[in-house]
mmCIF file of C-alpha atoms and ligand atoms in Angstrom:
data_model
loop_
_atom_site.group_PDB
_atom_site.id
_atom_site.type_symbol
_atom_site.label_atom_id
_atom_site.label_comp_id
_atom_site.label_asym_id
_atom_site.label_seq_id
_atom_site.Cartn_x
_atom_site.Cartn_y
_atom_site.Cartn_z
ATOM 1 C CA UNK A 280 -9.348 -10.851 -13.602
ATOM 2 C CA UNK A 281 -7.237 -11.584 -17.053
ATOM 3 C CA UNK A 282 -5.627 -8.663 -18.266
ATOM 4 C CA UNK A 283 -2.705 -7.568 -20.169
ATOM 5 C CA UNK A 284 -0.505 -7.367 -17.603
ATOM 6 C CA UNK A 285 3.190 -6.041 -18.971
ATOM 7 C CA UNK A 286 5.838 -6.427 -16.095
ATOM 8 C CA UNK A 287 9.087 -5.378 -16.197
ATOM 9 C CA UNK A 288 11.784 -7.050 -12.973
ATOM 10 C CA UNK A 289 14.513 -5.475 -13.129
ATOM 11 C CA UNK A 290 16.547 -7.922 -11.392
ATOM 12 C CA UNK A 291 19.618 -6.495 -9.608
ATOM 13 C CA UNK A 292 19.716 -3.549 -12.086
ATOM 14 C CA UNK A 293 19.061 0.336 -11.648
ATOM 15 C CA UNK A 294 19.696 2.072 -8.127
ATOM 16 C CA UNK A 295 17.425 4.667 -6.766
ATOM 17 C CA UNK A 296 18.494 7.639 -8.617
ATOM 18 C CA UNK A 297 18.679 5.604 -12.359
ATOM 19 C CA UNK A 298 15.190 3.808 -11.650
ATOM 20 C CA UNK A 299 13.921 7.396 -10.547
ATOM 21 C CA UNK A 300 14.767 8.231 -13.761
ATOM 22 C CA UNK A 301 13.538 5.570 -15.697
ATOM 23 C CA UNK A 302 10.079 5.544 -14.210
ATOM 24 C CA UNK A 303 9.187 9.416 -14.887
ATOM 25 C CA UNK A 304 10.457 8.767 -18.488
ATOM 26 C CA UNK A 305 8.114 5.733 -18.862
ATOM 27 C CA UNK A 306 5.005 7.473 -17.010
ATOM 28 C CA UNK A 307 5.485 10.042 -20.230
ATOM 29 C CA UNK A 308 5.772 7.333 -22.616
ATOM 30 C CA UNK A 309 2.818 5.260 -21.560
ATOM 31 C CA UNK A 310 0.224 8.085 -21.291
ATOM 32 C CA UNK A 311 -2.548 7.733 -23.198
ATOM 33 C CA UNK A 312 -1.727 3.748 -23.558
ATOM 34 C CA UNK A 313 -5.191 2.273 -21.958
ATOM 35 C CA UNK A 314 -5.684 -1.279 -21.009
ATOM 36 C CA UNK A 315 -2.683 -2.639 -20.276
ATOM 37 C CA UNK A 316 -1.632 -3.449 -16.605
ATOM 38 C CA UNK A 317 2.081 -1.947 -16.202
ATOM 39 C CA UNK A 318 4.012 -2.450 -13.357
ATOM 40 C CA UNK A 319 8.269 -2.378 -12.491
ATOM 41 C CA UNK A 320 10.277 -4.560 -10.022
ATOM 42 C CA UNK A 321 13.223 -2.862 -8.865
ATOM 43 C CA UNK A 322 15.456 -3.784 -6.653
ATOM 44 C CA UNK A 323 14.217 -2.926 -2.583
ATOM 45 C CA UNK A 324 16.957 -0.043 -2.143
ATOM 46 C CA UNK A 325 15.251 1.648 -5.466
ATOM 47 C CA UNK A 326 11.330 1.026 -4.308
ATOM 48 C CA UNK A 327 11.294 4.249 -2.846
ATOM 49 C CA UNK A 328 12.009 6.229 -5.485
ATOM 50 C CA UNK A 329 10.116 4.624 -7.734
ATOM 51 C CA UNK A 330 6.839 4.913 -5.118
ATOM 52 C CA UNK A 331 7.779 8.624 -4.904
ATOM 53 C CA UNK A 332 6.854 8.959 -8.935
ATOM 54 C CA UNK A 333 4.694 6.604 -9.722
ATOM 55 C CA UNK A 334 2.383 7.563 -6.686
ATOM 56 C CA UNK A 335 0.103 9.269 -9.419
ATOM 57 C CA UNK A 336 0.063 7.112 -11.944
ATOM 58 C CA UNK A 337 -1.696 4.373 -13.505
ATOM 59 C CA UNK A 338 1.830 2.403 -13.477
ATOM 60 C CA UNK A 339 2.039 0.130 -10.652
ATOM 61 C CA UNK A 340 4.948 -1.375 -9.228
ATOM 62 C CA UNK A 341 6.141 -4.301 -6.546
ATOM 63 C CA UNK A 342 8.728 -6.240 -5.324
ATOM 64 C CA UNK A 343 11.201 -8.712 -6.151
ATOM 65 C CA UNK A 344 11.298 -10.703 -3.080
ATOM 66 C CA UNK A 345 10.071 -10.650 0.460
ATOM 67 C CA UNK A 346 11.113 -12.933 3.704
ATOM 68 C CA UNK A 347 8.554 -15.224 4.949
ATOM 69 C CA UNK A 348 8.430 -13.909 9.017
ATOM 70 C CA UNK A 349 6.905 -10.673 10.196
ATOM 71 C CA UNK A 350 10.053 -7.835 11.010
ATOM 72 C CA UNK A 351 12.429 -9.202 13.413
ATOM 73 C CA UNK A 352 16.218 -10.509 13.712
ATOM 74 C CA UNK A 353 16.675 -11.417 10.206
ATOM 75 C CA UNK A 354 19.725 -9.584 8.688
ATOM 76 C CA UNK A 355 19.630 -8.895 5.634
ATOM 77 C CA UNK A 356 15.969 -10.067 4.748
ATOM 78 C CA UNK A 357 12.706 -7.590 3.780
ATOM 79 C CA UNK A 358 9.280 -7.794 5.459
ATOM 80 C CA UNK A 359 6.678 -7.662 3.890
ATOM 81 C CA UNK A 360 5.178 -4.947 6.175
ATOM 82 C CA UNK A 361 7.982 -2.798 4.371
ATOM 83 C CA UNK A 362 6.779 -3.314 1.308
ATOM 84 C CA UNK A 363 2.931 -2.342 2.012
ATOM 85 C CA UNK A 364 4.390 0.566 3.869
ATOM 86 C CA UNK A 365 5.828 1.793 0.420
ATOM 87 C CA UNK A 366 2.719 0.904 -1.285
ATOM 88 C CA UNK A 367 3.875 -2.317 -3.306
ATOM 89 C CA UNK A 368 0.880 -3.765 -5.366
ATOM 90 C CA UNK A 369 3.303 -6.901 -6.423
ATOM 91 C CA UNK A 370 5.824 -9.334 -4.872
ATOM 92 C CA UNK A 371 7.470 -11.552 -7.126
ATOM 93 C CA UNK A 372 8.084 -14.712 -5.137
ATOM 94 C CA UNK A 373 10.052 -18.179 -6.372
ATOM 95 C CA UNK A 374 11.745 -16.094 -9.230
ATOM 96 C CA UNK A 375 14.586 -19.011 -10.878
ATOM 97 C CA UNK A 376 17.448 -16.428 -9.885
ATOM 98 C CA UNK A 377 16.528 -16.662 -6.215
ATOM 99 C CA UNK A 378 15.591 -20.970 -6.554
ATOM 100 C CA UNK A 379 18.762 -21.395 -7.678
ATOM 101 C CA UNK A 380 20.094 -19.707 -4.867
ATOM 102 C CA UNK A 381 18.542 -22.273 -2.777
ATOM 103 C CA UNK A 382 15.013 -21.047 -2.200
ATOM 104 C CA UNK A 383 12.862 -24.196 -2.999
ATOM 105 C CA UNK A 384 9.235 -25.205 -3.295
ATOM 106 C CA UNK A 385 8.490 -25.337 0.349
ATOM 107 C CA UNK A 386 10.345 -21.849 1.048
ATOM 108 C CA UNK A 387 8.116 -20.205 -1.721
ATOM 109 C CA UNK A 388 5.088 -21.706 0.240
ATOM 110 C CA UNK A 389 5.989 -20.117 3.310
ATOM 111 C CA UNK A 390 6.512 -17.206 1.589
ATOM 112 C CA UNK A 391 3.211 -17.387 -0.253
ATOM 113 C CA UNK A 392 1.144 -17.658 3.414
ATOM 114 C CA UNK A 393 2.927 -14.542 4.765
ATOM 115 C CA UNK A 394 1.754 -12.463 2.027
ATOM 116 C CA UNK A 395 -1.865 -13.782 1.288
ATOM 117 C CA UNK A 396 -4.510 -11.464 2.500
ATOM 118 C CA UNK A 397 -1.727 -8.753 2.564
ATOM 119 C CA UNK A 398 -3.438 -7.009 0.040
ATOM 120 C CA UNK A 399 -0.046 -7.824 -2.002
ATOM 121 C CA UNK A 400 -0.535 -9.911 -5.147
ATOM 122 C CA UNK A 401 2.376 -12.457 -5.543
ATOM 123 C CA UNK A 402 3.595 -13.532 -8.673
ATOM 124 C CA UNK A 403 4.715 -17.136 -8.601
ATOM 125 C CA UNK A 404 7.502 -17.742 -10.518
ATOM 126 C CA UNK A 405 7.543 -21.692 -11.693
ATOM 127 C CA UNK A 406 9.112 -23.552 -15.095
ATOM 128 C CA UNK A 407 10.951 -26.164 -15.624
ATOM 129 C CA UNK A 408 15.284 -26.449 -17.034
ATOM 130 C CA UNK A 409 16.313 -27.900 -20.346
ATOM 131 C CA UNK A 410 17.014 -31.116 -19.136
ATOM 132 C CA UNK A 411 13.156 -31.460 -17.882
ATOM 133 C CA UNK A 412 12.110 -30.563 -20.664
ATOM 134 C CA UNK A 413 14.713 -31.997 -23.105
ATOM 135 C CA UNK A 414 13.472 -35.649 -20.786
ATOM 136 C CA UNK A 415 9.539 -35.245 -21.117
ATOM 137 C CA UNK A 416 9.200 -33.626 -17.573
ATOM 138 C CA UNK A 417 7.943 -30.301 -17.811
ATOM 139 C CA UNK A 418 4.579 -31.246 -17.110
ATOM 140 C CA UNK A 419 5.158 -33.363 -13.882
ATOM 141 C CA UNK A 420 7.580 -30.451 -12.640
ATOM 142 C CA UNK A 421 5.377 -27.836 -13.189
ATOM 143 C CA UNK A 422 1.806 -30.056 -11.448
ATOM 144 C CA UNK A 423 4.880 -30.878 -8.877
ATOM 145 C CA UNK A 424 5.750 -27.113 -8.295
ATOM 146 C CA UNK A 425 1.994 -25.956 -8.619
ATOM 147 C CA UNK A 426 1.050 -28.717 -5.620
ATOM 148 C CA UNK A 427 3.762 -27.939 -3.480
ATOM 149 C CA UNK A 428 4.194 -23.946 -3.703
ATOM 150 C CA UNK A 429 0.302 -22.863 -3.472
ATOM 151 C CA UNK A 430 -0.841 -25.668 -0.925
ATOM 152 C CA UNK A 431 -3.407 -23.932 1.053
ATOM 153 C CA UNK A 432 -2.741 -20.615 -0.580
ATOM 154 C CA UNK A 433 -6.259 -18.650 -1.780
ATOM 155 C CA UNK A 434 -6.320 -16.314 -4.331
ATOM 156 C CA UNK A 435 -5.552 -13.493 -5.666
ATOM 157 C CA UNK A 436 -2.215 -14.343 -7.103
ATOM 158 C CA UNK A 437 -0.855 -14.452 -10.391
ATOM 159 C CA UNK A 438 1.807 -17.348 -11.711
ATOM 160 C CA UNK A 439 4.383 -16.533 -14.308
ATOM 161 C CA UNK A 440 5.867 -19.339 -16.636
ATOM 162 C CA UNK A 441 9.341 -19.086 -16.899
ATOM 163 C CA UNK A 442 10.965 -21.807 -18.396
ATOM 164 C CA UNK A 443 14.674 -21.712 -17.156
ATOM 165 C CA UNK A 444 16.209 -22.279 -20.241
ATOM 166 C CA UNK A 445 14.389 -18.739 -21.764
ATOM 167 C CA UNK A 446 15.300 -17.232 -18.966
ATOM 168 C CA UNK A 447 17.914 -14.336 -20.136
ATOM 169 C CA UNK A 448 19.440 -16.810 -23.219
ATOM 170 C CA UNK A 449 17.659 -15.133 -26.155
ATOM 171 C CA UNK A 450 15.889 -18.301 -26.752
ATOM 172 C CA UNK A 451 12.116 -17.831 -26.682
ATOM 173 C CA UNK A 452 9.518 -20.403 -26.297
ATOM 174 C CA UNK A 453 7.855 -20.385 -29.152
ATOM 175 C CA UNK A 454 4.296 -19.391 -28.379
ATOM 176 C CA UNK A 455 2.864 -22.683 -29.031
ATOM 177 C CA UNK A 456 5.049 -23.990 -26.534
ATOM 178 C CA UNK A 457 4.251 -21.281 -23.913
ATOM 179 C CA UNK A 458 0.575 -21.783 -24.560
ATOM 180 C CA UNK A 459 0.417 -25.725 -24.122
ATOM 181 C CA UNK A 460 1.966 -24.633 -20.921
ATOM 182 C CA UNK A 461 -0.436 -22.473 -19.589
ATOM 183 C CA UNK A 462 -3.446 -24.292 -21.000
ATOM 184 C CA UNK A 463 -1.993 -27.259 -18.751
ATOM 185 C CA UNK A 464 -1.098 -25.093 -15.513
ATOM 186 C CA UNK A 465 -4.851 -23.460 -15.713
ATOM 187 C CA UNK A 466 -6.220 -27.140 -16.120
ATOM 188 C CA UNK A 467 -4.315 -28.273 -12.978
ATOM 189 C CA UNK A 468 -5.778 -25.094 -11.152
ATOM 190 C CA UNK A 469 -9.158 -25.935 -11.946
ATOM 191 C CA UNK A 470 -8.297 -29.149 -10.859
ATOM 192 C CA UNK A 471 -7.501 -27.879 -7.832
ATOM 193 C CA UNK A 472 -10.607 -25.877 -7.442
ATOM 194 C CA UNK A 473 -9.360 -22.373 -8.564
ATOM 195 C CA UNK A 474 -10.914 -21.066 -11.175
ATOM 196 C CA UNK A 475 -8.699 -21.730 -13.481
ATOM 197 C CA UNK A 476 -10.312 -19.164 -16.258
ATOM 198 C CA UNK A 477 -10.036 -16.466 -14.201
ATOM 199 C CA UNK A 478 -6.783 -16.736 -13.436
ATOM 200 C CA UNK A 479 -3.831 -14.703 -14.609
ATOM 201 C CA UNK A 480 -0.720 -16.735 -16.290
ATOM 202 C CA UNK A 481 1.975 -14.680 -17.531
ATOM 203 C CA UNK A 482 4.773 -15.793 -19.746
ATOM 204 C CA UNK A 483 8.539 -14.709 -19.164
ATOM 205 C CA UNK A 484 12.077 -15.683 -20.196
ATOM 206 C CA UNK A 485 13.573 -13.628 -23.469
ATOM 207 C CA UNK A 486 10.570 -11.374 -24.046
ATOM 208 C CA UNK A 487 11.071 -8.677 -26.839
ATOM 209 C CA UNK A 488 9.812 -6.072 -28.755
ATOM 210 C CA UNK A 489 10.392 -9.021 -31.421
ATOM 211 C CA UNK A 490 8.193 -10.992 -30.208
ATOM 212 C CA UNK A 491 5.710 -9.407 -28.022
ATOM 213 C CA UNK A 492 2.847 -9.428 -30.678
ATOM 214 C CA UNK A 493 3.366 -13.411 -31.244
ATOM 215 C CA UNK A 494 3.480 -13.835 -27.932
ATOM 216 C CA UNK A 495 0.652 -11.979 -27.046
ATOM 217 C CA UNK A 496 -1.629 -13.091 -29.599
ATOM 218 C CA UNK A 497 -2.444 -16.235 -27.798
ATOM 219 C CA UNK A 498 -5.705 -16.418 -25.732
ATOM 220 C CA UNK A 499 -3.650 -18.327 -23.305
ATOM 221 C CA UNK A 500 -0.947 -15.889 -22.866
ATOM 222 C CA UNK A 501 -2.199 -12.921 -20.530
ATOM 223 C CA UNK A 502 0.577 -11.041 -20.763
ATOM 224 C CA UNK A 503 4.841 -11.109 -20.012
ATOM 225 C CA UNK A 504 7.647 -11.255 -17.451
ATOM 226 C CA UNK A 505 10.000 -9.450 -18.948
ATOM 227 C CA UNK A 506 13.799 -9.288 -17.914
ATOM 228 C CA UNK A 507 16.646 -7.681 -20.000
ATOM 229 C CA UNK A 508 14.602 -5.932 -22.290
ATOM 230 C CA UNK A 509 12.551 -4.122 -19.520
ATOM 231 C CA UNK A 510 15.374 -2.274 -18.843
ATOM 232 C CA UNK A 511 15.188 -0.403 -22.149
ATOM 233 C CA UNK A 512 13.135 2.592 -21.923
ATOM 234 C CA UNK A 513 12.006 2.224 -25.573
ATOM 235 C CA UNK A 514 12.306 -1.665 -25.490
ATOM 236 C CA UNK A 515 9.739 -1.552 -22.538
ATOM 237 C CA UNK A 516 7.285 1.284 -24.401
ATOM 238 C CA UNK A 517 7.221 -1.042 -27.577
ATOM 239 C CA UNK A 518 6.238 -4.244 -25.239
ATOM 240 C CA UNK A 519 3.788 -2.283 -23.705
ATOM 241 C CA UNK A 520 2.471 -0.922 -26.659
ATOM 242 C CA UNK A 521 2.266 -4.394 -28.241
ATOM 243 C CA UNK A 522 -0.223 -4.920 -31.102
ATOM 244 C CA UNK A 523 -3.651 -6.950 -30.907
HETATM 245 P P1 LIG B 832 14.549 -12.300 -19.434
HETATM 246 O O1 LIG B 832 14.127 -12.575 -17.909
HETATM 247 O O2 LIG B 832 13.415 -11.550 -20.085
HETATM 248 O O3 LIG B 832 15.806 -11.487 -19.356
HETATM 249 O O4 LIG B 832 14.755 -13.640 -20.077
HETATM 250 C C1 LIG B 832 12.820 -12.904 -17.552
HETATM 251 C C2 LIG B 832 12.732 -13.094 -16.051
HETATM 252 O O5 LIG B 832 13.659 -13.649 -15.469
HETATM 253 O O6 LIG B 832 11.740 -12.700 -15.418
#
């Protein structure tokens, strides 16, 4: 189902005690707020903490990443067993940060079979750099990314459009450009026999209290990936709290 979904990954910021922290300061902030779908990525070592607080609460949380093979010799990597053992409603998968690390389309696939039917949503991370865009590609590099990284997946997942060059610069798409966007990533799910209308597509890279109420005044925007400023407790509130 569309909803106003408001998520806030943390990237590598916030340990266990500061996220502890954060989270039973927001869960005072937010009560009252109805209809908005909240949820934090912190980093693993901090998921516990967060579980531990937000156990009774309407905000949800997940992941930031998860390894595509069931527990096993893989040092250094997270299963996703882990993460439904802490009670993760979200995994963020094929996140820029971790594509430029060398995770590509066919890793996020993987990635995307281990957790369907997990009971785990993913959010999959896709958008295209400056120089796509800045050479007319953004639309074959996001179909490309779309075919490749949800081949044979089923619903439910969510995809977040990221454009790279947003992504933690201060520069915003506007929200014309984020909407052509997602109008064009729902068509191609349609076209791939998802229903496209039904499906979630949220919008990330410089999100602000700025520019929240822009943003989230288009029917094609259905809510925000939000980086830096999630890590504000009052910056969050305000994006939350964003004005129809
Ligand atoms: P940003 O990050 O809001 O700091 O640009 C967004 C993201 O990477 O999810």
């Amino acid at each position: 189902m569309r909803r106003s979904h408001i998520f806030g990954n943390w990237k590598m910021n916030k340990g266990p005690a500061e996220s502890r922290e954060f989270v039973v300061s927001l869960s005072e902030e937010l009560k009252g707020v109805v209809g908005r779908e909240v949820s934090v990525f912190p980093p693993y070592v901090s998921l516990s903490a967060v579980a531990a607080v937000l156990k009774d609460t309407d905000i949800n949380f997940g992941a930031q990443n998860v390894f595509f093979e069931p527990p096993g010799a893989f040092t250094g990597e997270v299963a996703l067993e882990f993460l439904i053992e802490l009670g993760c409603r979200y995994v963020i998968v094929g996140h820029s940060e971790r594509r430029k690390l060398g995770e590509d389309d066919k890793v996020v696939n993987k990635k995307l079979k281990r957790v369907e039917g997990s009971g785990i949503v993913p959010v999959v991370c896709i958008g295209e750099k400056l120089e796509d865009r800045e050479q007319n590609r953004t639309f074959d590099l996001i179909a490309n990314q779309l075919k490749i990284d949800l081949d044979g997946i089923s619903l439910p997942f969510i995809i977040a459009y990221e454009p790279i060059w947003a992504i933690g610069t201060g520069r915003t798409a506007t929200p014309e450009q984020a909407s052509v966007v997602h109008s064009f990533i729902r068509q191609k799910l349609a076209d791939a026999e998802y229903p496209g209308d039904e499906i979630t597509i949220l919008y990330g890279g410089s999100v602000k209290d700025k520019n929240i109420d822009q943003l989230m005044a288009e029917s094609e925007i259905d809510g925000v990936l939000v980086g830096g400023a999630s890590l504000d407790l009052n910056q969050f509130s305000r994006i939350v709290k964003y004005k129809e």
